[in-house]
Amino acid sequence: QVRLFESGGGSVQAGGSLRLSCVVFGHNSCSYDLSWYRQAAGKEREFISEIYNSGRTTYIDAVKGRFTISQDTAKNTVYLQMNDLKPEDTAMYYCKRSTAIESMGSISCASEPPIWGQGTQVTVSS
């Protein structure tokens, strides 16, 4: 069974940094994209960043230039380096694994649903 486990959250002051990690336990021959989302209290979960199987990355405007997504395939881990944190970054942060387009030609890979981690809390004080 595949599981994602996030860590690295915590409480920091504005301007500080944190690095989130998401370890993927259990994998097969499919290719995957890995992404980070966040959900602030009382708000909907929002997409932040994604690293595609191709290595291409994408970010929302609110975090561009401050957050960096990366992965270590040998460790089955995706990271989110967060610098210059702001109070509005306060949220529960989640990682998600979804089948990459490169594997959509495989019925077994394409049928896999996205998998989410349990989240890690980030709190930024002013």
Coordinates of N, CA, C and O in Angstrom, one line a residue:
Q1 N 0.8 -1.2 0.0 CA 0.0 0.0 0.0 C 0.9 1.2 0.0 O 1.8 1.3 0.8
V2 N 0.6 2.2 -0.9 CA 1.3 3.4 -1.0 C 0.9 4.4 0.1 O -0.3 4.6 0.3
R3 N 1.9 5.0 0.7 CA 1.6 6.0 1.7 C 2.6 7.2 1.5 O 3.7 7.0 1.1
L4 N 2.0 8.4 1.8 CA 2.9 9.6 1.7 C 2.9 10.2 3.1 O 1.9 10.2 3.8
F5 N 4.1 10.5 3.5 CA 4.3 11.1 4.9 C 5.0 12.4 4.8 O 6.2 12.4 4.5
E6 N 4.4 13.5 5.3 CA 5.0 14.8 5.3 C 5.6 15.1 6.6 O 5.1 14.6 7.7
S7 N 6.6 15.9 6.6 CA 7.3 16.4 7.9 C 7.9 17.7 7.6 O 8.0 18.1 6.4
G8 N 8.4 18.3 8.6 CA 9.1 19.6 8.5 C 8.4 20.8 8.9 O 8.9 21.9 8.9
G9 N 7.1 20.7 9.1 CA 6.3 21.9 9.5 C 6.7 22.4 10.9 O 7.5 21.7 11.6
G10 N 6.2 23.5 11.2 CA 6.5 24.1 12.5 C 6.0 25.5 12.6 O 5.3 26.0 11.8
S11 N 6.5 26.2 13.7 CA 6.1 27.6 13.9 C 7.4 28.5 13.7 O 8.4 28.2 14.3
V12 N 7.2 29.5 12.8 CA 8.4 30.4 12.6 C 7.8 31.8 12.5 O 6.6 32.1 12.4
Q13 N 8.7 32.8 12.7 CA 8.4 34.2 12.5 C 8.4 34.6 11.0 O 9.1 33.9 10.2
A14 N 7.7 35.6 10.7 CA 7.7 36.1 9.3 C 9.1 36.4 8.9 O 10.0 36.9 9.7
G15 N 9.4 36.0 7.7 CA 10.8 36.1 7.1 C 11.6 34.8 7.3 O 12.7 34.7 6.7
G16 N 11.1 33.9 8.1 CA 11.9 32.7 8.4 C 11.7 31.7 7.2 O 11.0 31.9 6.2
S17 N 12.3 30.5 7.4 CA 12.3 29.5 6.4 C 12.0 28.1 7.1 O 12.2 27.9 8.2
L18 N 11.4 27.3 6.2 CA 11.1 25.9 6.6 C 11.3 25.0 5.4 O 11.1 25.5 4.2
R19 N 11.7 23.8 5.6 CA 11.8 22.8 4.4 C 10.9 21.7 4.8 O 11.1 20.9 5.7
L20 N 9.9 21.5 4.0 CA 8.9 20.4 4.1 C 9.5 19.2 3.3 O 10.0 19.4 2.2
S21 N 9.2 18.0 3.8 CA 9.6 16.8 3.1 C 8.4 15.9 3.0 O 7.5 15.9 3.9
C22 N 8.3 15.2 1.9 CA 7.3 14.2 1.7 C 7.9 12.9 1.2 O 8.4 12.9 0.1
V23 N 7.8 11.9 2.0 CA 8.4 10.6 1.6 C 7.3 9.7 1.1 O 6.2 9.6 1.7
V24 N 7.6 9.1 0.0 CA 6.6 8.1 -0.6 C 7.0 6.7 -0.3 O 8.1 6.3 -0.6
F25 N 6.2 6.0 0.5 CA 6.4 4.6 0.8 C 5.6 3.7 -0.1 O 4.4 3.8 -0.2
G26 N 6.4 2.8 -0.8 CA 5.7 1.9 -1.7 C 5.6 2.5 -3.1 O 5.1 3.6 -3.3
H27 N 6.1 1.8 -4.0 CA 6.1 2.4 -5.4 C 6.2 1.2 -6.4 O 6.4 0.1 -6.0
N28 N 5.9 1.5 -7.7 CA 6.0 0.5 -8.7 C 6.6 1.1 -9.9 O 7.3 2.1 -9.8
S29 N 6.4 0.6 -11.1 CA 7.1 1.1 -12.3 C 6.4 2.2 -12.9 O 6.9 2.7 -13.9
C30 N 5.3 2.7 -12.4 CA 4.6 3.9 -13.0 C 5.4 5.1 -12.7 O 6.2 5.2 -11.8
S31 N 5.2 6.2 -13.5 CA 5.8 7.5 -13.3 C 4.8 8.4 -12.7 O 3.6 8.3 -13.0
Y32 N 5.3 9.3 -11.8 CA 4.4 10.1 -11.1 C 4.8 11.5 -11.1 O 6.0 11.9 -11.2
D33 N 3.8 12.4 -10.9 CA 4.0 13.8 -10.6 C 3.8 14.0 -9.1 O 2.9 13.3 -8.5
L34 N 4.5 14.9 -8.5 CA 4.3 15.2 -7.1 C 4.0 16.6 -6.8 O 4.7 17.5 -7.5
S35 N 3.1 16.9 -6.0 CA 2.7 18.3 -5.8 C 2.4 18.6 -4.3 O 2.3 17.7 -3.5
W36 N 2.4 19.9 -4.0 CA 2.1 20.4 -2.7 C 0.9 21.3 -2.8 O 0.7 22.1 -3.7
Y37 N 0.1 21.1 -1.7 CA -1.1 21.9 -1.6 C -1.1 22.4 -0.1 O -0.4 21.9 0.7
R38 N -2.0 23.4 0.1 CA -2.1 23.8 1.5 C -3.6 24.2 1.7 O -4.3 24.6 0.8
Q39 N -4.0 24.2 3.0 CA -5.3 24.5 3.4 C -5.3 25.3 4.7 O -4.9 24.8 5.7
A40 N -5.6 26.6 4.6 CA -5.7 27.4 5.8 C -7.1 27.2 6.4 O -8.0 26.7 5.8
A41 N -7.1 27.5 7.7 CA -8.4 27.3 8.5 C -9.5 28.0 7.8 O -9.4 29.2 7.5
G42 N -10.6 27.3 7.6 CA -11.8 27.9 7.0 C -11.8 28.2 5.5 O -12.7 28.8 5.0
K43 N -10.7 27.7 4.9 CA -10.6 27.9 3.4 C -10.4 26.6 2.7 O -10.2 25.5 3.3
E44 N -10.6 26.6 1.4 CA -10.5 25.4 0.6 C -9.0 25.1 0.4 O -8.1 26.0 0.4
R45 N -8.7 23.8 0.1 CA -7.4 23.4 -0.2 C -6.9 24.0 -1.5 O -7.7 24.0 -2.5
E46 N -5.7 24.6 -1.5 CA -5.2 25.2 -2.8 C -3.9 24.6 -3.2 O -3.1 24.2 -2.4
F47 N -3.8 24.5 -4.5 CA -2.5 24.0 -5.1 C -1.4 25.1 -4.9 O -1.7 26.3 -5.0
I48 N -0.2 24.6 -4.7 CA 0.9 25.5 -4.5 C 2.0 25.3 -5.6 O 2.4 26.2 -6.3
S49 N 2.4 24.0 -5.7 CA 3.5 23.7 -6.6 C 3.5 22.3 -7.0 O 3.0 21.4 -6.3
E50 N 4.1 22.0 -8.2 CA 4.2 20.6 -8.7 C 5.5 20.4 -9.4 O 6.0 21.3 -10.0
I51 N 6.0 19.2 -9.2 CA 7.2 18.8 -10.0 C 6.7 17.6 -10.8 O 6.3 16.6 -10.2
Y52 N 6.8 17.7 -12.1 CA 6.4 16.7 -13.0 C 7.5 15.6 -13.1 O 8.6 15.9 -12.8
N53 N 7.1 14.5 -13.6 CA 8.0 13.4 -13.9 C 9.1 13.9 -14.8 O 10.3 13.4 -14.7
S54 N 8.8 14.8 -15.7 CA 9.8 15.3 -16.6 C 10.8 16.2 -15.9 O 11.9 16.5 -16.5
G55 N 10.5 16.6 -14.7 CA 11.4 17.5 -14.0 C 10.9 19.0 -14.0 O 11.4 19.8 -13.3
R56 N 10.0 19.3 -14.9 CA 9.4 20.6 -15.0 C 8.7 20.9 -13.7 O 8.1 20.1 -13.1
T57 N 8.8 22.2 -13.3 CA 8.1 22.6 -12.0 C 7.2 23.8 -12.3 O 7.3 24.5 -13.3
T58 N 6.2 23.9 -11.5 CA 5.3 25.0 -11.6 C 4.9 25.5 -10.2 O 4.9 24.7 -9.3
Y59 N 4.6 26.8 -10.1 CA 4.2 27.4 -8.8 C 3.0 28.4 -9.0 O 2.9 29.0 -10.1
I60 N 2.3 28.6 -8.0 CA 1.3 29.7 -8.0 C 2.1 31.0 -7.8 O 3.2 31.0 -7.2
D61 N 1.5 32.1 -8.2 CA 2.2 33.4 -8.1 C 2.5 33.8 -6.7 O 3.5 34.4 -6.5
A62 N 1.6 33.4 -5.8 CA 1.8 33.8 -4.4 C 3.1 33.3 -3.8 O 3.6 33.8 -2.8
V63 N 3.7 32.2 -4.3 CA 4.9 31.6 -3.7 C 6.1 31.7 -4.7 O 7.2 31.3 -4.3
K64 N 5.9 32.2 -5.9 CA 7.0 32.2 -6.8 C 8.2 33.1 -6.2 O 7.9 34.2 -5.7
G65 N 9.4 32.6 -6.4 CA 10.5 33.3 -5.9 C 10.8 33.1 -4.4 O 11.9 33.5 -3.9
R66 N 9.8 32.5 -3.7 CA 10.0 32.2 -2.2 C 10.1 30.7 -2.0 O 10.8 30.3 -1.1
F67 N 9.3 29.9 -2.7 CA 9.3 28.5 -2.5 C 10.0 27.8 -3.6 O 9.9 28.2 -4.8
T68 N 10.6 26.6 -3.3 CA 11.2 25.8 -4.3 C 10.9 24.4 -4.1 O 11.1 23.8 -3.0
I69 N 10.4 23.7 -5.1 CA 10.1 22.3 -5.1 C 11.2 21.5 -5.7 O 11.8 21.9 -6.7
S70 N 11.5 20.4 -5.1 CA 12.6 19.5 -5.6 C 12.3 18.1 -5.2 O 11.5 17.9 -4.4
Q71 N 13.0 17.2 -5.8 CA 12.9 15.8 -5.4 C 14.2 15.0 -5.4 O 15.1 15.4 -6.2
D72 N 14.2 14.1 -4.6 CA 15.4 13.1 -4.5 C 14.8 11.8 -4.9 O 14.2 11.1 -4.0
T73 N 14.9 11.3 -6.1 CA 14.3 10.1 -6.5 C 14.9 8.9 -5.8 O 14.2 7.9 -5.5
A74 N 16.2 9.0 -5.4 CA 16.8 7.9 -4.7 C 16.2 7.7 -3.4 O 16.1 6.5 -2.8
K75 N 15.7 8.8 -2.8 CA 15.1 8.7 -1.4 C 13.5 8.7 -1.5 O 12.9 8.7 -0.5
N76 N 13.0 8.7 -2.7 CA 11.5 8.8 -2.9 C 10.9 9.9 -2.1 O 9.9 9.8 -1.4
T77 N 11.6 11.0 -2.2 CA 11.2 12.2 -1.4 C 11.1 13.4 -2.2 O 11.9 13.7 -3.1
V78 N 10.0 14.2 -2.0 CA 9.8 15.5 -2.6 C 9.9 16.6 -1.5 O 9.5 16.3 -0.3
Y79 N 10.6 17.7 -1.8 CA 10.8 18.7 -0.8 C 10.1 20.0 -1.2 O 9.9 20.2 -2.4
L80 N 9.8 20.8 -0.2 CA 9.3 22.2 -0.5 C 10.1 23.1 0.4 O 9.9 23.2 1.6
Q81 N 11.1 23.8 -0.2 CA 11.8 24.8 0.6 C 11.1 26.1 0.6 O 10.7 26.6 -0.5
M82 N 10.8 26.6 1.7 CA 10.0 27.8 1.9 C 10.8 28.9 2.6 O 11.2 28.7 3.7
N83 N 11.0 29.9 1.8 CA 11.8 31.1 2.4 C 10.9 32.3 2.5 O 9.9 32.4 1.8
D84 N 11.4 33.3 3.2 CA 10.6 34.5 3.4 C 9.2 34.2 3.7 O 8.3 34.8 3.0
L85 N 8.9 33.4 4.7 CA 7.6 33.1 5.0 C 6.8 34.2 5.5 O 7.3 35.1 6.2
K86 N 5.5 34.2 5.2 CA 4.6 35.3 5.6 C 3.4 34.7 6.4 O 3.1 33.5 6.2
P87 N 2.8 35.5 7.2 CA 1.6 35.0 8.0 C 0.6 34.4 7.1 O 0.0 33.4 7.6
E88 N 0.4 34.9 5.9 CA -0.6 34.3 5.0 C -0.2 32.9 4.5 O -1.0 32.2 3.8
D89 N 1.0 32.5 4.8 CA 1.4 31.1 4.4 C 1.0 30.1 5.5 O 1.2 28.9 5.3
T90 N 0.4 30.6 6.6 CA 0.0 29.7 7.6 C -1.1 28.7 7.1 O -2.1 29.2 6.6
A91 N -0.9 27.4 7.2 CA -1.8 26.4 6.7 C -1.3 25.0 7.0 O -0.2 24.9 7.5
M92 N -2.2 24.1 6.8 CA -1.8 22.7 6.8 C -1.3 22.4 5.4 O -2.0 22.7 4.4
Y93 N -0.1 21.8 5.2 CA 0.5 21.6 3.9 C 0.4 20.1 3.6 O 0.8 19.2 4.5
Y94 N 0.0 19.7 2.4 CA -0.2 18.4 2.0 C 0.6 18.1 0.7 O 0.7 18.9 -0.1
C95 N 1.1 16.9 0.6 CA 1.7 16.5 -0.7 C 0.7 15.5 -1.3 O 0.0 14.8 -0.6
K96 N 0.8 15.4 -2.6 CA 0.0 14.5 -3.4 C 0.8 13.9 -4.5 O 1.6 14.5 -5.1
R97 N 0.5 12.6 -4.7 CA 1.1 11.9 -5.8 C 0.1 11.5 -6.8 O -1.0 11.0 -6.5
S98 N 0.3 11.8 -8.1 CA -0.6 11.4 -9.1 C 0.1 10.9 -10.3 O 1.3 11.2 -10.5
T99 N -0.5 10.0 -11.1 CA 0.1 9.4 -12.2 C 0.5 10.4 -13.3 O -0.3 11.3 -13.6
A100 N 1.8 10.3 -13.7 CA 2.3 11.2 -14.7 C 1.7 10.9 -16.1 O 1.3 9.7 -16.4
I101 N 1.6 11.9 -16.9 CA 1.1 11.7 -18.3 C 1.9 10.6 -19.0 O 1.3 9.9 -19.9
E102 N 3.2 10.5 -18.7 CA 4.0 9.5 -19.4 C 3.5 8.1 -19.1 O 3.9 7.2 -19.9
S103 N 2.8 7.9 -18.0 CA 2.3 6.5 -17.7 C 0.9 6.3 -18.0 O 0.3 5.2 -17.7
M104 N 0.2 7.3 -18.6 CA -1.2 7.2 -18.9 C -1.5 6.1 -19.9 O -2.7 5.7 -20.1
G105 N -0.5 5.7 -20.7 CA -0.7 4.7 -21.7 C -0.9 3.3 -21.0 O -1.3 2.3 -21.7
S106 N -0.5 3.2 -19.8 CA -0.7 1.9 -19.1 C -2.0 1.9 -18.3 O -2.3 2.8 -17.5
I107 N -2.9 0.9 -18.5 CA -4.2 0.9 -17.9 C -4.0 0.9 -16.4 O -4.7 1.5 -15.6
S108 N -3.1 0.0 -15.9 CA -2.9 -0.1 -14.5 C -2.4 1.2 -13.8 O -2.8 1.6 -12.7
C109 N -1.5 1.9 -14.5 CA -1.0 3.1 -14.0 C -2.1 4.2 -14.0 O -2.3 5.0 -13.1
A110 N -2.8 4.3 -15.1 CA -3.8 5.3 -15.3 C -4.9 5.2 -14.4 O -5.6 6.2 -14.0
S111 N -5.2 4.0 -13.9 CA -6.3 3.7 -13.0 C -6.0 4.0 -11.5 O -6.9 4.0 -10.7
E112 N -4.7 4.3 -11.3 CA -4.4 4.6 -9.9 C -4.9 6.0 -9.5 O -4.7 7.0 -10.2
P113 N -5.6 6.1 -8.4 CA -6.1 7.4 -7.9 C -5.0 8.2 -7.3 O -4.0 7.6 -6.8
P114 N -5.1 9.5 -7.2 CA -4.1 10.3 -6.5 C -4.1 9.9 -5.0 O -5.1 9.5 -4.5
I115 N -2.9 10.0 -4.5 CA -2.7 9.7 -3.1 C -2.2 10.9 -2.3 O -1.3 11.6 -2.8
W116 N -2.8 11.1 -1.2 CA -2.5 12.3 -0.3 C -1.8 11.9 1.0 O -2.0 10.8 1.5
G117 N -0.9 12.8 1.5 CA -0.4 12.6 2.8 C -1.3 13.1 3.8 O -2.4 13.6 3.5
Q118 N -0.9 13.0 5.1 CA -1.8 13.4 6.2 C -1.6 14.9 6.5 O -2.4 15.4 7.3
G119 N -0.6 15.5 6.0 CA -0.4 17.0 6.2 C 0.6 17.3 7.3 O 0.8 16.5 8.2
T120 N 1.2 18.5 7.2 CA 2.1 19.0 8.3 C 1.7 20.5 8.4 O 1.6 21.2 7.4
Q121 N 1.6 20.9 9.7 CA 1.2 22.3 9.9 C 2.3 23.3 9.9 O 3.4 23.1 10.4
V122 N 2.1 24.4 9.2 CA 3.0 25.5 9.1 C 2.3 26.7 9.7 O 1.2 27.1 9.3
T123 N 2.9 27.3 10.7 CA 2.4 28.5 11.3 C 3.4 29.6 11.3 O 4.5 29.5 11.8
V124 N 3.0 30.8 10.7 CA 4.0 31.9 10.6 C 3.4 33.1 11.4 O 2.3 33.5 11.1
S125 N 4.1 33.6 12.3 CA 3.7 34.7 13.1 C 4.3 36.0 12.7 O 5.5 36.0 12.2
S126 N 3.6 37.1 12.9 CA 4.1 38.4 12.4 C 4.9 39.0 13.5 O 5.0 38.6 14.6

